[in-house]
Short mmCIF file of C-alpha atoms in Angstrom, two decimals:
data_model
loop_
_atom_site.label_atom_id
_atom_site.label_comp_id
_atom_site.label_asym_id
_atom_site.label_seq_id
_atom_site.Cartn_x
_atom_site.Cartn_y
_atom_site.Cartn_z
CA MET E 1 -20.20 -33.46 -87.31
CA ASP E 2 -21.34 -36.79 -85.88
CA GLN E 3 -25.12 -37.05 -86.42
CA ASN E 4 -25.42 -39.76 -83.71
CA ARG E 5 -23.84 -37.58 -81.08
CA PRO E 6 -26.49 -36.25 -78.67
CA ASN E 7 -26.95 -32.50 -78.55
CA LYS E 8 -24.94 -30.82 -75.88
CA ARG E 9 -27.17 -29.49 -73.12
CA GLN E 10 -27.15 -25.75 -72.97
CA LYS E 11 -26.25 -24.10 -69.72
CA SER E 12 -28.91 -22.08 -67.96
CA TYR E 13 -28.03 -18.94 -66.00
CA ASP E 14 -31.56 -18.22 -64.85
CA ASN E 15 -31.29 -18.76 -61.11
CA LYS E 16 -34.41 -16.90 -60.07
CA GLN E 17 -36.12 -20.16 -59.02
CA ARG E 18 -33.02 -21.77 -57.57
CA SER E 19 -32.93 -20.63 -53.99
CA GLY E 20 -34.34 -22.29 -50.88
CA PRO E 21 -36.91 -25.07 -50.67
CA GLU E 22 -38.84 -23.77 -53.70
CA TYR E 23 -36.14 -24.98 -56.08
CA GLU E 24 -37.72 -28.36 -56.83
CA ALA E 25 -41.17 -26.88 -57.24
CA GLY E 26 -39.75 -24.25 -59.56
CA GLN E 27 -38.07 -26.94 -61.65
CA ASN E 28 -41.24 -28.97 -62.01
CA ASN E 29 -43.29 -25.93 -62.91
CA HIS E 30 -40.70 -25.06 -65.50
CA ARG E 31 -40.97 -28.49 -67.12
CA ASP E 32 -44.77 -28.43 -67.22
CA ASN E 33 -45.13 -24.98 -68.77
CA ASN E 34 -45.87 -25.02 -72.48
CA LYS E 35 -44.57 -22.57 -75.05
CA GLU E 36 -47.56 -20.24 -74.76
CA ASP E 37 -47.11 -19.84 -71.01
CA ARG E 38 -43.42 -19.11 -71.52
CA ASP E 39 -44.20 -16.47 -74.13
CA GLU E 40 -46.74 -14.82 -71.83
CA HIS E 41 -44.24 -14.83 -68.98
CA ARG E 42 -41.58 -13.34 -71.26
CA ALA E 43 -43.90 -10.57 -72.37
CA LYS E 44 -44.67 -9.58 -68.76
CA THR E 45 -40.97 -9.39 -67.78
CA PRO E 46 -39.94 -5.71 -67.60
CA SER E 47 -37.32 -4.62 -70.02
CA LEU E 48 -33.91 -3.31 -69.04
CA GLN E 49 -35.01 0.20 -70.05
CA GLN E 50 -38.05 -0.01 -67.77
CA LEU E 51 -35.92 -1.19 -64.86
CA GLN E 52 -33.44 1.63 -65.43
CA HIS E 53 -36.28 4.15 -65.56
CA ALA E 54 -37.69 2.83 -62.29
CA ALA E 55 -34.29 3.01 -60.66
CA HIS E 56 -33.85 6.54 -61.94
CA LEU E 57 -37.19 7.60 -60.43
CA ALA E 58 -36.23 6.05 -57.12
CA TYR E 59 -32.85 7.80 -57.15
CA GLN E 60 -33.90 11.29 -56.10
CA PHE E 61 -32.25 13.89 -53.91
CA PRO E 62 -34.39 15.95 -51.58
CA VAL E 63 -34.82 19.49 -52.92
CA PRO E 64 -33.15 22.00 -50.61
CA GLU E 65 -35.28 24.90 -49.39
CA LYS E 66 -32.60 27.49 -50.14
CA GLY E 67 -28.96 27.96 -51.09
CA ARG E 68 -26.14 27.42 -48.66
CA LYS E 69 -23.18 29.79 -48.27
CA TRP E 70 -21.67 28.40 -45.08
CA THR E 71 -19.12 25.59 -45.34
CA VAL E 72 -17.73 22.77 -43.20
CA SER E 73 -14.14 21.59 -43.55
CA ILE E 74 -12.33 18.71 -41.90
CA ALA E 75 -8.59 18.27 -41.36
CA LEU E 76 -6.85 14.95 -40.68
CA PRO E 77 -3.31 13.55 -41.07
CA GLY E 78 -2.35 11.27 -43.93
CA SER E 79 -0.35 9.20 -41.42
CA ILE E 80 -3.48 7.30 -40.42
CA LEU E 81 -2.82 5.12 -43.51
CA ASP E 82 0.43 3.85 -41.97
CA GLY E 83 -1.50 1.39 -39.82
CA SER E 84 -2.84 -0.41 -42.93
CA LEU E 85 -0.56 -3.18 -44.12
CA THR E 86 -1.53 -3.37 -47.78
CA VAL E 87 -2.42 -0.98 -50.58
CA GLU E 88 -5.88 -2.50 -50.75
CA LEU E 89 -6.61 -1.71 -47.08
CA LYS E 90 -5.20 1.81 -47.45
CA THR E 91 -7.43 2.42 -50.45
CA TYR E 92 -10.49 1.10 -48.63
CA LEU E 93 -9.76 3.36 -45.63
CA VAL E 94 -9.65 6.42 -47.89
CA GLY E 95 -12.95 5.27 -49.43
CA GLN E 96 -14.52 5.20 -45.94
CA ILE E 97 -13.37 8.75 -45.32
CA ALA E 98 -14.73 9.96 -48.64
CA ARG E 99 -18.10 8.31 -48.02
CA ALA E 100 -18.41 9.88 -44.59
CA CYS E 101 -17.57 13.33 -45.93
CA VAL E 102 -20.14 13.12 -48.72
CA MET E 103 -22.85 11.80 -46.44
CA PHE E 104 -22.44 14.79 -44.12
CA ASN E 105 -21.86 17.42 -46.85
CA VAL E 106 -18.22 18.25 -46.07
CA ASP E 107 -17.02 20.98 -48.43
CA GLU E 108 -13.24 20.74 -47.92
CA ILE E 109 -10.85 18.00 -46.83
CA VAL E 110 -7.45 19.18 -45.57
CA ILE E 111 -4.73 16.57 -45.32
CA TYR E 112 -1.95 17.82 -43.03
CA ASN E 113 1.48 16.42 -42.45
CA GLU E 114 1.80 15.08 -38.90
CA SER E 115 5.57 14.57 -38.85
CA ALA E 116 8.38 17.11 -38.87
CA LYS E 117 9.44 15.94 -42.32
CA GLY E 118 7.80 18.13 -44.94
CA LEU E 119 5.95 16.89 -47.95
CA SER E 120 8.28 16.18 -50.85
CA LYS E 121 6.25 18.23 -53.35
CA GLU E 122 9.16 18.30 -55.77
CA ASN E 123 8.49 14.60 -56.33
CA LEU E 124 4.87 15.01 -57.26
CA GLY E 125 5.63 14.23 -60.89
CA LYS E 126 8.12 11.49 -60.05
CA ASP E 127 5.94 9.53 -57.68
CA ASP E 128 5.81 6.49 -59.96
CA TYR E 129 9.51 5.92 -59.34
CA LEU E 130 9.55 6.33 -55.57
CA PRO E 131 9.86 3.14 -53.51
CA LYS E 132 6.83 4.13 -51.42
CA SER E 133 4.06 6.68 -51.93
CA ASP E 134 3.75 9.47 -49.42
CA PRO E 135 0.59 8.73 -47.40
CA ASN E 136 -0.59 12.33 -47.66
CA LEU E 137 -0.30 12.30 -51.45
CA PHE E 138 -1.82 8.82 -51.63
CA MET E 139 -4.91 9.93 -49.67
CA GLY E 140 -5.27 13.18 -51.59
CA ARG E 141 -5.05 11.45 -55.00
CA ILE E 142 -7.74 8.89 -54.16
CA LEU E 143 -10.04 11.50 -52.59
CA GLN E 144 -9.84 13.62 -55.72
CA TYR E 145 -10.44 10.57 -57.92
CA LEU E 146 -13.57 9.56 -56.03
CA GLU E 147 -14.99 13.08 -56.01
CA THR E 148 -14.65 13.38 -59.79
CA PRO E 149 -17.74 12.32 -61.81
CA LEU E 150 -17.26 8.95 -63.50
CA TYR E 151 -17.41 10.33 -67.05
CA LEU E 152 -14.45 12.67 -66.37
CA ARG E 153 -12.04 10.31 -64.60
CA LYS E 154 -10.33 8.97 -67.70
CA LEU E 155 -9.83 12.49 -68.98
CA LEU E 156 -8.40 13.90 -65.73
CA PHE E 157 -6.50 10.96 -64.18
CA PRO E 158 -3.78 9.14 -66.03
CA MET E 159 -2.94 5.61 -64.90
CA HIS E 160 -1.17 5.66 -61.55
CA ARG E 161 -0.21 2.96 -59.09
CA ASP E 162 -1.97 4.73 -56.22
CA LEU E 163 -5.28 4.33 -58.10
CA LYS E 164 -4.85 0.63 -58.78
CA PHE E 165 -7.69 -0.39 -56.47
CA ALA E 166 -9.72 2.80 -56.46
CA GLY E 167 -12.18 1.41 -58.99
CA LEU E 168 -13.31 -1.22 -56.43
CA LEU E 169 -14.49 1.35 -53.90
CA ASN E 170 -18.11 2.13 -53.21
CA PRO E 171 -19.36 5.07 -55.36
CA LEU E 172 -20.01 8.39 -53.61
CA ASP E 173 -23.11 9.30 -55.68
CA PRO E 174 -23.29 13.04 -54.78
CA PRO E 175 -25.65 15.26 -56.80
CA HIS E 176 -22.94 16.39 -59.24
CA HIS E 177 -22.27 12.81 -60.37
CA VAL E 178 -25.05 13.22 -62.93
CA HIS E 179 -26.16 10.36 -65.18
CA LEU E 180 -26.22 10.56 -68.97
CA ASP E 181 -29.88 11.63 -69.45
CA ASP E 182 -30.43 13.38 -66.12
CA ARG E 183 -31.73 16.93 -66.34
CA SER E 184 -29.44 19.06 -64.22
CA LEU E 185 -29.04 22.80 -64.07
CA TYR E 186 -25.29 22.44 -63.49
CA ARG E 187 -22.76 19.90 -64.63
CA GLU E 188 -19.05 19.25 -64.18
CA GLY E 189 -17.08 19.06 -67.38
CA VAL E 190 -13.61 19.04 -68.95
CA VAL E 191 -12.59 21.37 -71.78
CA ILE E 192 -11.60 19.24 -74.74
CA ARG E 193 -10.84 21.81 -77.46
CA PRO E 194 -11.29 25.50 -78.38
CA ARG E 195 -13.70 26.84 -81.01
CA ASP E 196 -13.29 30.06 -83.03
CA LYS E 197 -10.68 31.45 -80.60
CA GLN E 198 -13.59 32.73 -78.58
CA TYR E 199 -15.39 29.74 -77.13
CA SER E 200 -14.54 26.26 -75.83
CA ILE E 201 -16.06 22.79 -76.22
CA VAL E 202 -16.69 20.92 -73.00
CA ASN E 203 -17.44 17.28 -72.28
CA CYS E 204 -20.14 17.28 -69.59
CA GLY E 205 -21.16 13.65 -69.86
CA MET E 206 -24.21 14.36 -72.12
CA ARG E 207 -25.23 13.02 -75.49
CA LYS E 208 -23.92 16.22 -77.09
CA GLU E 209 -20.93 18.34 -76.18
CA VAL E 210 -21.43 21.77 -74.55
CA LEU E 211 -20.34 25.06 -76.11
CA ILE E 212 -19.39 27.50 -73.35
CA ASP E 213 -19.18 31.29 -73.48
CA ARG E 214 -15.45 31.78 -73.11
CA LEU E 215 -12.06 30.39 -74.03
CA VAL E 216 -10.68 28.06 -71.29
CA PRO E 217 -7.41 26.11 -71.45
CA THR E 218 -7.88 22.60 -72.75
CA GLY E 219 -7.91 19.97 -70.01
CA SER E 220 -9.37 22.27 -67.38
CA ARG E 221 -12.21 21.06 -65.19
CA VAL E 222 -15.07 23.53 -65.14
CA THR E 223 -18.55 23.86 -63.65
CA VAL E 224 -21.07 24.63 -66.40
CA ARG E 225 -24.61 25.99 -66.22
CA ILE E 226 -26.58 24.27 -68.96
CA HIS E 227 -28.84 26.54 -70.99
CA GLY E 228 -32.40 25.22 -71.16
CA ALA E 229 -32.27 23.17 -67.96
CA GLU E 230 -33.95 26.03 -66.07
CA LYS E 231 -37.08 25.39 -68.15
CA ASP E 232 -37.75 22.35 -65.96
CA ASP E 233 -40.55 23.17 -63.51
CA ARG E 234 -38.50 21.79 -60.60
CA ASN E 235 -35.67 24.18 -61.40
CA LYS E 236 -37.58 27.38 -62.12
CA LYS E 237 -36.90 28.70 -58.66
CA MET E 238 -33.18 28.14 -59.23
CA ASP E 239 -33.07 30.46 -62.24
CA LYS E 240 -31.65 33.58 -60.53
CA ASN E 241 -28.51 34.38 -62.43
CA ALA E 242 -29.41 37.06 -64.99
CA LYS E 243 -25.77 37.61 -65.96
CA THR E 244 -25.41 33.94 -66.91
CA LEU E 245 -28.48 34.00 -69.12
CA ALA E 246 -27.30 37.27 -70.72
CA ALA E 247 -23.92 35.69 -71.54
CA ILE E 248 -25.62 32.69 -73.14
CA ALA E 249 -27.95 34.95 -75.16
CA ALA E 250 -24.96 36.94 -76.40
CA MET E 251 -23.16 33.75 -77.41
CA GLU E 252 -26.22 32.46 -79.28
CA ALA E 253 -26.57 35.81 -81.03
CA SER E 254 -22.96 35.64 -82.23
CA LEU E 255 -23.59 32.12 -83.54
CA SER E 256 -26.92 32.95 -85.15
CA SER E 257 -25.50 32.52 -88.63
CA ASP E 258 -24.02 29.14 -87.73
CA LYS E 259 -27.14 26.99 -87.30
CA GLY E 260 -25.07 23.82 -87.38
CA ALA E 261 -23.23 24.79 -84.21
CA GLN E 262 -26.46 25.35 -82.31
CA GLN E 263 -27.77 21.94 -83.35
CA LYS E 264 -24.50 20.13 -82.70
CA TYR E 265 -23.88 21.46 -79.19
CA PHE E 266 -25.74 22.30 -76.08
CA MET E 267 -25.19 25.83 -74.84
CA GLY E 268 -23.70 26.61 -71.43
CA THR E 269 -21.66 29.09 -69.46
CA VAL E 270 -18.88 28.68 -66.91
CA VAL E 271 -19.68 29.45 -63.27
CA SER E 272 -17.77 29.19 -59.99
CA PRO E 273 -17.65 25.68 -58.42
CA LYS E 274 -19.44 27.10 -55.37
CA THR E 275 -22.35 28.53 -57.39
CA PRO E 276 -24.48 25.33 -57.37
CA ARG E 277 -24.21 25.13 -53.56
CA GLU E 278 -24.90 28.82 -52.98
CA GLU E 279 -27.78 29.12 -55.44
CA THR E 280 -29.54 25.78 -55.20
CA GLY E 281 -28.37 24.34 -51.86
CA TYR E 282 -27.34 21.03 -53.39
CA TYR E 283 -24.12 19.49 -52.13
CA TRP E 284 -21.49 19.81 -54.89
CA GLY E 285 -18.56 17.75 -53.68
CA TYR E 286 -15.49 18.57 -51.67
CA GLN E 287 -12.15 20.27 -52.39
CA VAL E 288 -8.88 18.59 -51.36
CA ARG E 289 -6.01 20.57 -49.90
CA LEU E 290 -2.55 19.50 -48.67
CA ALA E 291 -0.92 21.22 -45.68
CA ASP E 292 2.76 20.86 -44.74
CA ALA E 293 1.93 21.13 -41.04
CA ILE E 294 -1.07 21.53 -38.80
CA SER E 295 -0.58 25.27 -38.53
CA LYS E 296 -0.94 25.53 -42.32
CA VAL E 297 -4.48 24.20 -41.95
CA PHE E 298 -5.46 27.61 -40.58
CA THR E 299 -2.95 29.98 -42.20
CA GLU E 300 -3.54 28.70 -45.76
CA SER E 301 -7.32 28.71 -45.64
CA PRO E 302 -8.90 29.35 -49.06
CA PHE E 303 -11.42 31.75 -47.47
CA PRO E 304 -10.32 35.43 -47.24
CA ASP E 305 -11.11 35.74 -43.54
CA GLY E 306 -10.12 32.19 -42.63
CA TYR E 307 -12.19 29.88 -40.45
CA ASP E 308 -14.41 31.64 -37.93
CA LEU E 309 -15.14 28.37 -36.07
CA THR E 310 -12.42 25.86 -35.14
CA ILE E 311 -13.19 22.56 -33.39
CA GLY E 312 -10.55 20.15 -32.15
CA THR E 313 -11.37 16.52 -31.27
CA SER E 314 -9.58 14.56 -28.57
CA ASP E 315 -10.31 11.94 -25.96
CA LYS E 316 -9.05 14.53 -23.47
CA GLY E 317 -11.60 17.12 -24.58
CA THR E 318 -14.88 18.15 -23.01
CA PRO E 319 -17.45 15.35 -23.41
CA ILE E 320 -20.05 16.39 -25.94
CA SER E 321 -23.40 17.35 -24.46
CA LEU E 322 -26.33 19.63 -25.10
CA ALA E 323 -24.53 22.40 -23.19
CA VAL E 324 -21.48 22.04 -25.44
CA THR E 325 -23.37 22.04 -28.73
CA SER E 326 -25.57 24.96 -27.69
CA SER E 327 -22.44 27.06 -27.00
CA ILE E 328 -21.33 26.79 -30.66
CA PRO E 329 -21.91 30.26 -32.21
CA SER E 330 -23.08 31.15 -35.69
CA PHE E 331 -20.37 30.77 -38.34
CA GLN E 332 -19.61 31.03 -42.01
CA HIS E 333 -16.68 28.64 -42.35
CA ALA E 334 -16.06 25.91 -39.80
CA VAL E 335 -13.16 23.43 -39.61
CA ILE E 336 -13.08 20.24 -37.49
CA VAL E 337 -9.57 18.91 -36.86
CA PHE E 338 -8.88 15.21 -36.16
CA GLY E 339 -5.63 13.72 -34.97
CA GLY E 340 -3.79 10.52 -35.84
CA ALA E 341 -3.11 7.49 -33.65
CA ASN E 342 -1.55 9.65 -30.93
CA GLY E 343 -3.88 12.62 -31.19
CA ILE E 344 -3.48 16.21 -32.44
CA GLU E 345 -0.70 16.80 -29.89
CA THR E 346 1.80 14.84 -32.00
CA ALA E 347 1.27 17.18 -34.96
CA VAL E 348 1.54 20.24 -32.72
CA GLU E 349 4.83 19.03 -31.24
CA ALA E 350 6.30 18.44 -34.72
CA ASP E 351 5.21 21.80 -36.12
CA GLU E 352 8.14 24.21 -36.00
CA ASP E 353 5.95 27.22 -36.70
CA LEU E 354 3.99 26.74 -33.47
CA LYS E 355 5.53 28.01 -30.26
CA CYS E 356 3.07 26.37 -27.89
CA GLY E 357 3.59 23.05 -26.13
CA THR E 358 1.44 19.99 -26.37
CA GLU E 359 -0.29 20.89 -23.12
CA ASP E 360 -1.59 24.06 -24.77
CA THR E 361 -3.05 22.31 -27.82
CA LYS E 362 -6.62 22.93 -26.76
CA ASP E 363 -5.99 26.67 -26.77
CA MET E 364 -5.59 26.57 -30.57
CA PHE E 365 -9.31 25.84 -30.99
CA ASP E 366 -12.55 27.55 -30.14
CA HIS E 367 -13.94 24.21 -28.91
CA TRP E 368 -12.00 21.18 -27.65
CA ILE E 369 -14.42 18.30 -27.45
CA ASN E 370 -14.65 14.56 -27.01
CA THR E 371 -17.42 13.24 -29.25
CA CYS E 372 -17.12 9.64 -28.06
CA PRO E 373 -17.01 9.70 -24.25
CA ASN E 374 -17.05 6.45 -22.24
CA GLN E 375 -15.61 4.60 -25.23
CA GLY E 376 -15.45 0.85 -24.92
CA SER E 377 -12.36 0.49 -27.10
CA ARG E 378 -8.93 1.64 -26.03
CA VAL E 379 -8.48 3.55 -29.29
CA VAL E 380 -11.08 5.20 -31.52
CA ARG E 381 -9.72 5.19 -35.05
CA THR E 382 -9.76 8.43 -37.03
CA GLU E 383 -12.24 7.23 -39.61
CA GLU E 384 -14.53 6.14 -36.77
CA ALA E 385 -14.16 9.45 -34.97
CA LEU E 386 -14.95 11.22 -38.23
CA LEU E 387 -18.33 9.48 -38.54
CA VAL E 388 -19.19 9.92 -34.84
CA THR E 389 -18.23 13.61 -34.78
CA LEU E 390 -20.02 14.62 -37.98
CA ALA E 391 -23.17 12.78 -36.86
CA ALA E 392 -23.08 14.43 -33.44
CA LEU E 393 -22.53 17.94 -34.80
CA GLN E 394 -24.62 17.82 -37.99
CA GLY E 395 -27.75 19.32 -36.48
CA THR E 396 -25.88 22.07 -34.66
CA LEU E 397 -23.80 23.06 -37.66
CA THR E 398 -26.87 23.16 -39.91
CA ALA E 399 -28.71 25.36 -37.44
CA GLN E 400 -25.75 27.74 -36.82
CA GLY E 401 -24.51 28.14 -40.38
CA ILE E 402 -25.12 31.55 -41.91
#
């Protein structure tokens, strides 16, 4: 190495002082500081762990007063993606819909087929080889991907061209997207292997795997109640499930001779995905359902008695007002239906199972409303109508849910 060659100046990536008119002053101060001042400044700089701890403390969800058994569903056509020219724009549009649903605690998203052509479900496994993805399947796949906690995505979603840009979307950050060291009574997990032909090992995104109280097929997504999390003072009032604790106690008793297992794993038990919402009141994500036609939105409802409150949105509906919202009755399961570019009438006309005409579309719903009257734009896009409608009805639905 040439000894006469001057040392190459090292690059600096500290740009904290390099913004606005204070840049020159910041430079001069930096030159004048001696080593002791720099050491003192370095000692006062918070560590990454301290910053993460502060961010964790600031990232808190309000504690619900009680559990919630009522649900809100939305239904919209996948054809709204046809107006986007590129895959990036389609992906971003789905991300907007997912964010809106999470912000307003939507429990189910139904994607219905607006055209007379049915969904080609026989091509679900061959979608990689189709020249163009079905917009309904495209939307459903991205919605499911975003709802899944980050630590489970690689385990549940293989590489797929529809998910190419999904990683660039804004995170949803609902309560069930738990961080590594967060203390949570419930966690989402994926079964990774069986144990002793009686129990299963689950990855719940924790520092140790979770041993659950039953044998579940490998690869299944499960909701797990973590044993010991109820000891947190904030969660004492949530500890109401005696059967769950009894199942965990029985599992620990059967493993009493295997001390290594109890030290290697956390203990947990499988519960229904709706249990966190019903017992604690925390929002626990949404379910995604595909419907071949708009009539299947109602006839294939996952609830035994169907939806007891149906709301249709249209620019031809009754303008929303205090009188309209006050007329909404108490309900257990509500569904709000949105149309595509040409409204819900297009889907009704294409549905062969419906015998009514487009002029009778409003008779399909308990309420036929216009949530954006006196609109300044010729067309209100579906993702915009979704935000406006959920914001307008949020207080009413919360008050009337039973």
